[in-house]
Coordinates of C-alpha atoms in Angstrom, one line a residue:
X1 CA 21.8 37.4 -16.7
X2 CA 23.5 40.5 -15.0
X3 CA 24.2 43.9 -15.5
X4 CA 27.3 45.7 -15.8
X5 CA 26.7 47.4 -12.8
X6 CA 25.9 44.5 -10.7
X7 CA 29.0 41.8 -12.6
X8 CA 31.5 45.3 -10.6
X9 CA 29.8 45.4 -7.8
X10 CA 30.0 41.3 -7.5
X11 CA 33.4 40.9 -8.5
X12 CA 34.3 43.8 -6.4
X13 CA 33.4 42.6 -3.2
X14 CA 35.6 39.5 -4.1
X15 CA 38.8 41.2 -4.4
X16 CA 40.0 41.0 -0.1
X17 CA 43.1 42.9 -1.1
X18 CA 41.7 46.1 -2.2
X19 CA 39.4 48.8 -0.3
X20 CA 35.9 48.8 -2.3
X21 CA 36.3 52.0 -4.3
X22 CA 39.6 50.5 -5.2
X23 CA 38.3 47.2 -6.5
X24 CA 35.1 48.5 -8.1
X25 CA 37.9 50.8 -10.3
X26 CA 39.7 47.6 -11.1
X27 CA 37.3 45.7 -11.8
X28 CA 36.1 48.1 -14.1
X29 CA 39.3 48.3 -16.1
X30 CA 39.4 44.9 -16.5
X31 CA 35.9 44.7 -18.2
X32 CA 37.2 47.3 -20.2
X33 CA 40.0 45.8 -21.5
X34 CA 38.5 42.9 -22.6
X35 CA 35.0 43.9 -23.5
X36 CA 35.2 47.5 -24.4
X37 CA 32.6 48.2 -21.4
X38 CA 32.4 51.1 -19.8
X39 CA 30.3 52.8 -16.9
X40 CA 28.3 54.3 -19.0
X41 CA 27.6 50.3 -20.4
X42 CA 26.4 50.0 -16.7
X43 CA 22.6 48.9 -17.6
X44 CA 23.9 46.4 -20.1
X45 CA 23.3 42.6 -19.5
X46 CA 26.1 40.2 -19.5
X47 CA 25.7 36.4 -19.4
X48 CA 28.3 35.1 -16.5
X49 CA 28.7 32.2 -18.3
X50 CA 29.0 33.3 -21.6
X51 CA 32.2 36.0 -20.5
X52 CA 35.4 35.2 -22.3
X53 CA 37.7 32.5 -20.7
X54 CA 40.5 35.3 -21.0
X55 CA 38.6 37.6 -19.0
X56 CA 37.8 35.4 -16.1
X57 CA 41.7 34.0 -15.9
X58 CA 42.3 37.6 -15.2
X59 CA 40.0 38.6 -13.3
X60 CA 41.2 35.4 -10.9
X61 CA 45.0 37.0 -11.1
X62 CA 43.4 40.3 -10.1
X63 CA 42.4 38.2 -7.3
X64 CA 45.5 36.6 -6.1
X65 CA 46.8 40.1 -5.8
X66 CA 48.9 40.3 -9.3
X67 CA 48.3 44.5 -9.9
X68 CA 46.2 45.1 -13.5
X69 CA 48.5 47.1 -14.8
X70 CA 50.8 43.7 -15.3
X71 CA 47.4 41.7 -16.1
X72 CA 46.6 44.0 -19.1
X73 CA 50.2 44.9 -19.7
X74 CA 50.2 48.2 -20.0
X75 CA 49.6 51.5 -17.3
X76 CA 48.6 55.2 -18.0
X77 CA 51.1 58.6 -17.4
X78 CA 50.9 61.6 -18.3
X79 CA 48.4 60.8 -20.4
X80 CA 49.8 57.7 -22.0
X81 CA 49.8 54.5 -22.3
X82 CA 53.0 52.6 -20.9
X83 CA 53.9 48.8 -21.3
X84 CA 55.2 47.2 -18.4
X85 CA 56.0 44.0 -17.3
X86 CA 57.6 42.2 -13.7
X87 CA 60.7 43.6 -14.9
X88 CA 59.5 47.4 -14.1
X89 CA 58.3 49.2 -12.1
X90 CA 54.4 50.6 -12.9
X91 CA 54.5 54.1 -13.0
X92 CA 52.9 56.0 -10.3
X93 CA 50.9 59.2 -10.0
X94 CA 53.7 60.8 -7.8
X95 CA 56.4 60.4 -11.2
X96 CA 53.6 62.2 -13.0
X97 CA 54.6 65.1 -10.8
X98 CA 58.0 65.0 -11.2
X99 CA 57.7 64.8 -14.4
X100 CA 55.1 68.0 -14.9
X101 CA 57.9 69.9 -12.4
X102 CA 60.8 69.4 -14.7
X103 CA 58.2 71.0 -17.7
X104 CA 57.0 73.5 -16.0
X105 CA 60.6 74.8 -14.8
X106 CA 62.1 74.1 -17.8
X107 CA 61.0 75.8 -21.1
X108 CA 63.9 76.8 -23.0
X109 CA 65.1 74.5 -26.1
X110 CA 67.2 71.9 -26.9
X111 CA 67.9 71.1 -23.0
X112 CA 70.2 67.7 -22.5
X113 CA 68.3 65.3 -20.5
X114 CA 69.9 62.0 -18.3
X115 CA 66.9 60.1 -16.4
X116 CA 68.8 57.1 -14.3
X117 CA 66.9 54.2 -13.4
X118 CA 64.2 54.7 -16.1
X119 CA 62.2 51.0 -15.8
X120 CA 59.5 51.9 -18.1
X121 CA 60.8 55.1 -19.7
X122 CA 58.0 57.0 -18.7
X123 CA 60.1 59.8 -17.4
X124 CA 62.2 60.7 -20.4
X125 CA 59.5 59.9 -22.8
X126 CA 57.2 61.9 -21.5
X127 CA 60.0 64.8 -21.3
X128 CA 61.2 64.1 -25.0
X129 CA 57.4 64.3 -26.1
X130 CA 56.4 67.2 -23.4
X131 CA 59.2 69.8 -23.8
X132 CA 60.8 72.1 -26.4
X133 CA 62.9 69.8 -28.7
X134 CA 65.1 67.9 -25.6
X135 CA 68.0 65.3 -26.2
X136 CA 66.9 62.9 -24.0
X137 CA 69.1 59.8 -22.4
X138 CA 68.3 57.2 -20.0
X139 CA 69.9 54.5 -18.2
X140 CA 69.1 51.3 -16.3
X141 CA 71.1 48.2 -15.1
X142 CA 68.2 46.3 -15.9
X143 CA 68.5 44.6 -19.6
X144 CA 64.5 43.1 -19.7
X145 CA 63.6 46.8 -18.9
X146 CA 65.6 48.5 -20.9
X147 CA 63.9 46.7 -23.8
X148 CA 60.5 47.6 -22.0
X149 CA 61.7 51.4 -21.9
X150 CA 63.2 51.4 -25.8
X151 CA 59.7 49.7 -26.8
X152 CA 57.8 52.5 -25.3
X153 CA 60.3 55.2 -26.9
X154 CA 59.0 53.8 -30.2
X155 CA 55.8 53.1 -30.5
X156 CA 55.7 56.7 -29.0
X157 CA 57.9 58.0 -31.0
X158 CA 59.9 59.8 -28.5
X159 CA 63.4 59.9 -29.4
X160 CA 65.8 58.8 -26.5
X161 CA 69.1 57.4 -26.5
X162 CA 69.1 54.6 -23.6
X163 CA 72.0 53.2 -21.9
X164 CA 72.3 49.8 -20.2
X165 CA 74.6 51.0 -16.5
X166 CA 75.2 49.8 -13.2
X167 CA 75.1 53.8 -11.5
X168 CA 76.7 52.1 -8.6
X169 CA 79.7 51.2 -10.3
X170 CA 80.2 52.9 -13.5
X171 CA 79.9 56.4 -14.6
X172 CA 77.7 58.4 -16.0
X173 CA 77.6 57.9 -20.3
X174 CA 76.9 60.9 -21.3
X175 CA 78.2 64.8 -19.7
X176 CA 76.9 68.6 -20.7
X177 CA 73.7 67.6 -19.2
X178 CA 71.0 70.7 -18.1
X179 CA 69.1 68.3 -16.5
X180 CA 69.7 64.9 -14.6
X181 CA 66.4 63.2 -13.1
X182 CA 65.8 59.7 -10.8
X183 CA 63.6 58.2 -9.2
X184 CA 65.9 56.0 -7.9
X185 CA 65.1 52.8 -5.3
X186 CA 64.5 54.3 -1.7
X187 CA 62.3 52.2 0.1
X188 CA 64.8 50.3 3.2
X189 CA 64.4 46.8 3.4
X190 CA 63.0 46.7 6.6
X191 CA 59.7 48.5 5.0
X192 CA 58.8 44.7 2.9
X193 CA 57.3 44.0 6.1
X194 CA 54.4 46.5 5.6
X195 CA 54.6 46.3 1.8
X196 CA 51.0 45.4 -0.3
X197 CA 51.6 42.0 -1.3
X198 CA 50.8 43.3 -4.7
X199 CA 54.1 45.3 -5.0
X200 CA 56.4 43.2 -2.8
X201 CA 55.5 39.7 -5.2
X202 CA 54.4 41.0 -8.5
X203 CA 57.4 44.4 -8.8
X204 CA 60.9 44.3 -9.2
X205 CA 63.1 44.5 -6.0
X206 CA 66.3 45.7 -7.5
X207 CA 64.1 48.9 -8.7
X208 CA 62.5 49.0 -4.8
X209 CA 64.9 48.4 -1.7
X210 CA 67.8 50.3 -0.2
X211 CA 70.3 48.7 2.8
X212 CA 68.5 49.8 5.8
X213 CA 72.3 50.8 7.1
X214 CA 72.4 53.5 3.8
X215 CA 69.1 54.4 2.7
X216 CA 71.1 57.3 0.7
X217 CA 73.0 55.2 -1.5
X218 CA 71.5 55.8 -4.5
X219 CA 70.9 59.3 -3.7
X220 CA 74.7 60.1 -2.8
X221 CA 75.5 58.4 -5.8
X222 CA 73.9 59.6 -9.1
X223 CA 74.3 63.5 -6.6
X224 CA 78.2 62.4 -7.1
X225 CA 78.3 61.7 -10.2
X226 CA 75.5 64.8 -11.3
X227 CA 78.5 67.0 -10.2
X228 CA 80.6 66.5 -13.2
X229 CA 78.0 65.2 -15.7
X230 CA 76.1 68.6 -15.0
X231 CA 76.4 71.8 -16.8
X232 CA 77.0 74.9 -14.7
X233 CA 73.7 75.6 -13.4
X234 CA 72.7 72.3 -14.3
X235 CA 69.4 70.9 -12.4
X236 CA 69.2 67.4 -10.5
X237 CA 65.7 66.6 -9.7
X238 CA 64.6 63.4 -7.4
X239 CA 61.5 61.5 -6.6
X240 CA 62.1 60.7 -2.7
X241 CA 60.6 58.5 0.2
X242 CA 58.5 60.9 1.7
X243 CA 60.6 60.8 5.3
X244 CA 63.8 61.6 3.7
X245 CA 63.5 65.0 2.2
X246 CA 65.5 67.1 4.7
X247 CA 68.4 64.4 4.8
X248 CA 68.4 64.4 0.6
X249 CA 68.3 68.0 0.9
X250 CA 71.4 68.0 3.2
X251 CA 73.6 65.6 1.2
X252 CA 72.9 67.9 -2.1
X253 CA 73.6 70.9 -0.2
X254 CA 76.6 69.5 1.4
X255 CA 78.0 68.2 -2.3
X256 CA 77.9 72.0 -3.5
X257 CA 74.7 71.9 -4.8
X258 CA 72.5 75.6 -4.6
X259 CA 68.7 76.4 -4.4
X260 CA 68.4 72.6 -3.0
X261 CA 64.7 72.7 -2.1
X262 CA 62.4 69.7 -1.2
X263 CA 58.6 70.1 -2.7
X264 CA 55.8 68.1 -1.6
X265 CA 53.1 65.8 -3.5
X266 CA 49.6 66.6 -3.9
X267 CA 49.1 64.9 -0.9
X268 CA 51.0 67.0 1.0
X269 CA 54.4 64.2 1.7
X270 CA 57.7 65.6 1.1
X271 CA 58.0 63.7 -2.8
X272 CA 60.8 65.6 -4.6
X273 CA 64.2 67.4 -4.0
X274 CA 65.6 69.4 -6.7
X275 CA 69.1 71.3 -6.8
X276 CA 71.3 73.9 -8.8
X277 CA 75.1 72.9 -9.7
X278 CA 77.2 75.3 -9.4

């Protein structure tokens, strides 16, 4: 027999990927999901052998480095649950700011809403259900997500129109936007090499990487395209790699965009750049 406390503390130490605090917390989702245990279980008494064979197959994925949020199939934001799956992207803490920016600037009604690149739908789900009766849109090249994203929309019930789109290539689907939002890919390729094998092997790349020659691309891109697709006084807001805030800043400034300003995360790293059109 062992205790709740001691079956974390155990499996914890087994996890080599993750720092202990780290592992204890995932650990202790895990148990969650499949036992309904909780810290405050902690002086319970488990029998090893007697744990579901569901729970131990996962716990050995959590092992092998595959992130919980794509064991258990689902990831909290903004005080949500999310499915994901290999075809997303799990949604991070720093989105959740983003996201709570875009509310807190925005309150008037019936705003019109574009978020490109939407993997899960996280972002204009949480905006359709957060803000004063939006018409929300999203887009993503990725079919598999988009299903992920429209899936989430409705069990939800958040009302977004999604697009399928390569931003690259085609235009935007919808204009008289107030409001155009990514969180497009931004990390250069040359970064894999000090990646968390977690997110290089378990998280899509085309939702990721960047050339290393045009780290921008993306950026410069959707910025472009934000120029017609945006009403007059019309916001763009982006997520950002934290060392490209003053050159994300430039190219919106330099595109005719005003009140371009770059805000940092709660951890104090350059995270967002958001602009005025003209």
């Amino acid at each position: 027999m062992i205790n709740y406390n001691s079956l974390v503390k155990k499996w914890a130490s087994e996890l080599e990927l993750y720092e202990l605090p780290e592992a204890q917390n995932l650990v202790e989702w895990l148990l969650e999901h499949h036992l309904g245990l909780r810290r405050v279980d902690m002086m319970n008494f488990l029998e090893e052998k007697d744990l579901p064979k569901a729970l131990l197959d996962d716990y050995e994925r959590l092992k092998k480095g595959e992130p919980i949020q794509q064991i258990i199939g689902k990831a909290p934001f903004y005080g949500r649950e999310f499915q994901v799956s290999r075809d997303t992207l799990i949604p991070r803490n720093e989105t959740e700011e983003l996201v709570h920016l875009i509310i807190k600037e925005n309150p008037q009604p019936n705003l019109r809403i574009l978020d490109i690149g939407t993997g899960t739908g996280c972002i204009p789900v949480s905006l359709f259900l957060e803000m004063n009766q939006p018409r929300v849109f999203a887009l993503d090249i990725s079919e598999p997500a988009l299903r992920i994203a429209g899936a989430n929309a409705r069990e939800l019930k958040a009302e977004v129109e999604f697009f399928q789109a390569d931003i690259l290539n085609e235009s935007i689907p919808v204009d008289s936007l107030d409001i155009l939002v990514s969180n497009p890919p931004y990390i250069p390729e040359k970064g894999k090499k000090g990646m968390h094998p977690n997110v290089l092997d378990f998280e899509p790349g085309l939702a990721l990487f960047v050339p290393d020659e045009d780290p921008l691309l993306f950026y410069r891109r959707i910025a472009e395209l934000g120029k017609k697709a945006l009403e007059p006084k019309g916001k763009i807001y982006f997520e950002i790699h934290e060392d490209y805030g003053k050159a994300v800043q430039k190219l919106l400034s330099d595109l005719g965009y005003t009140e371009v300003e770059i805000i940092e995360d709660l951890n104090g790293k350059d995270r967002m750049v958001r602009g005025k059109n003209l």
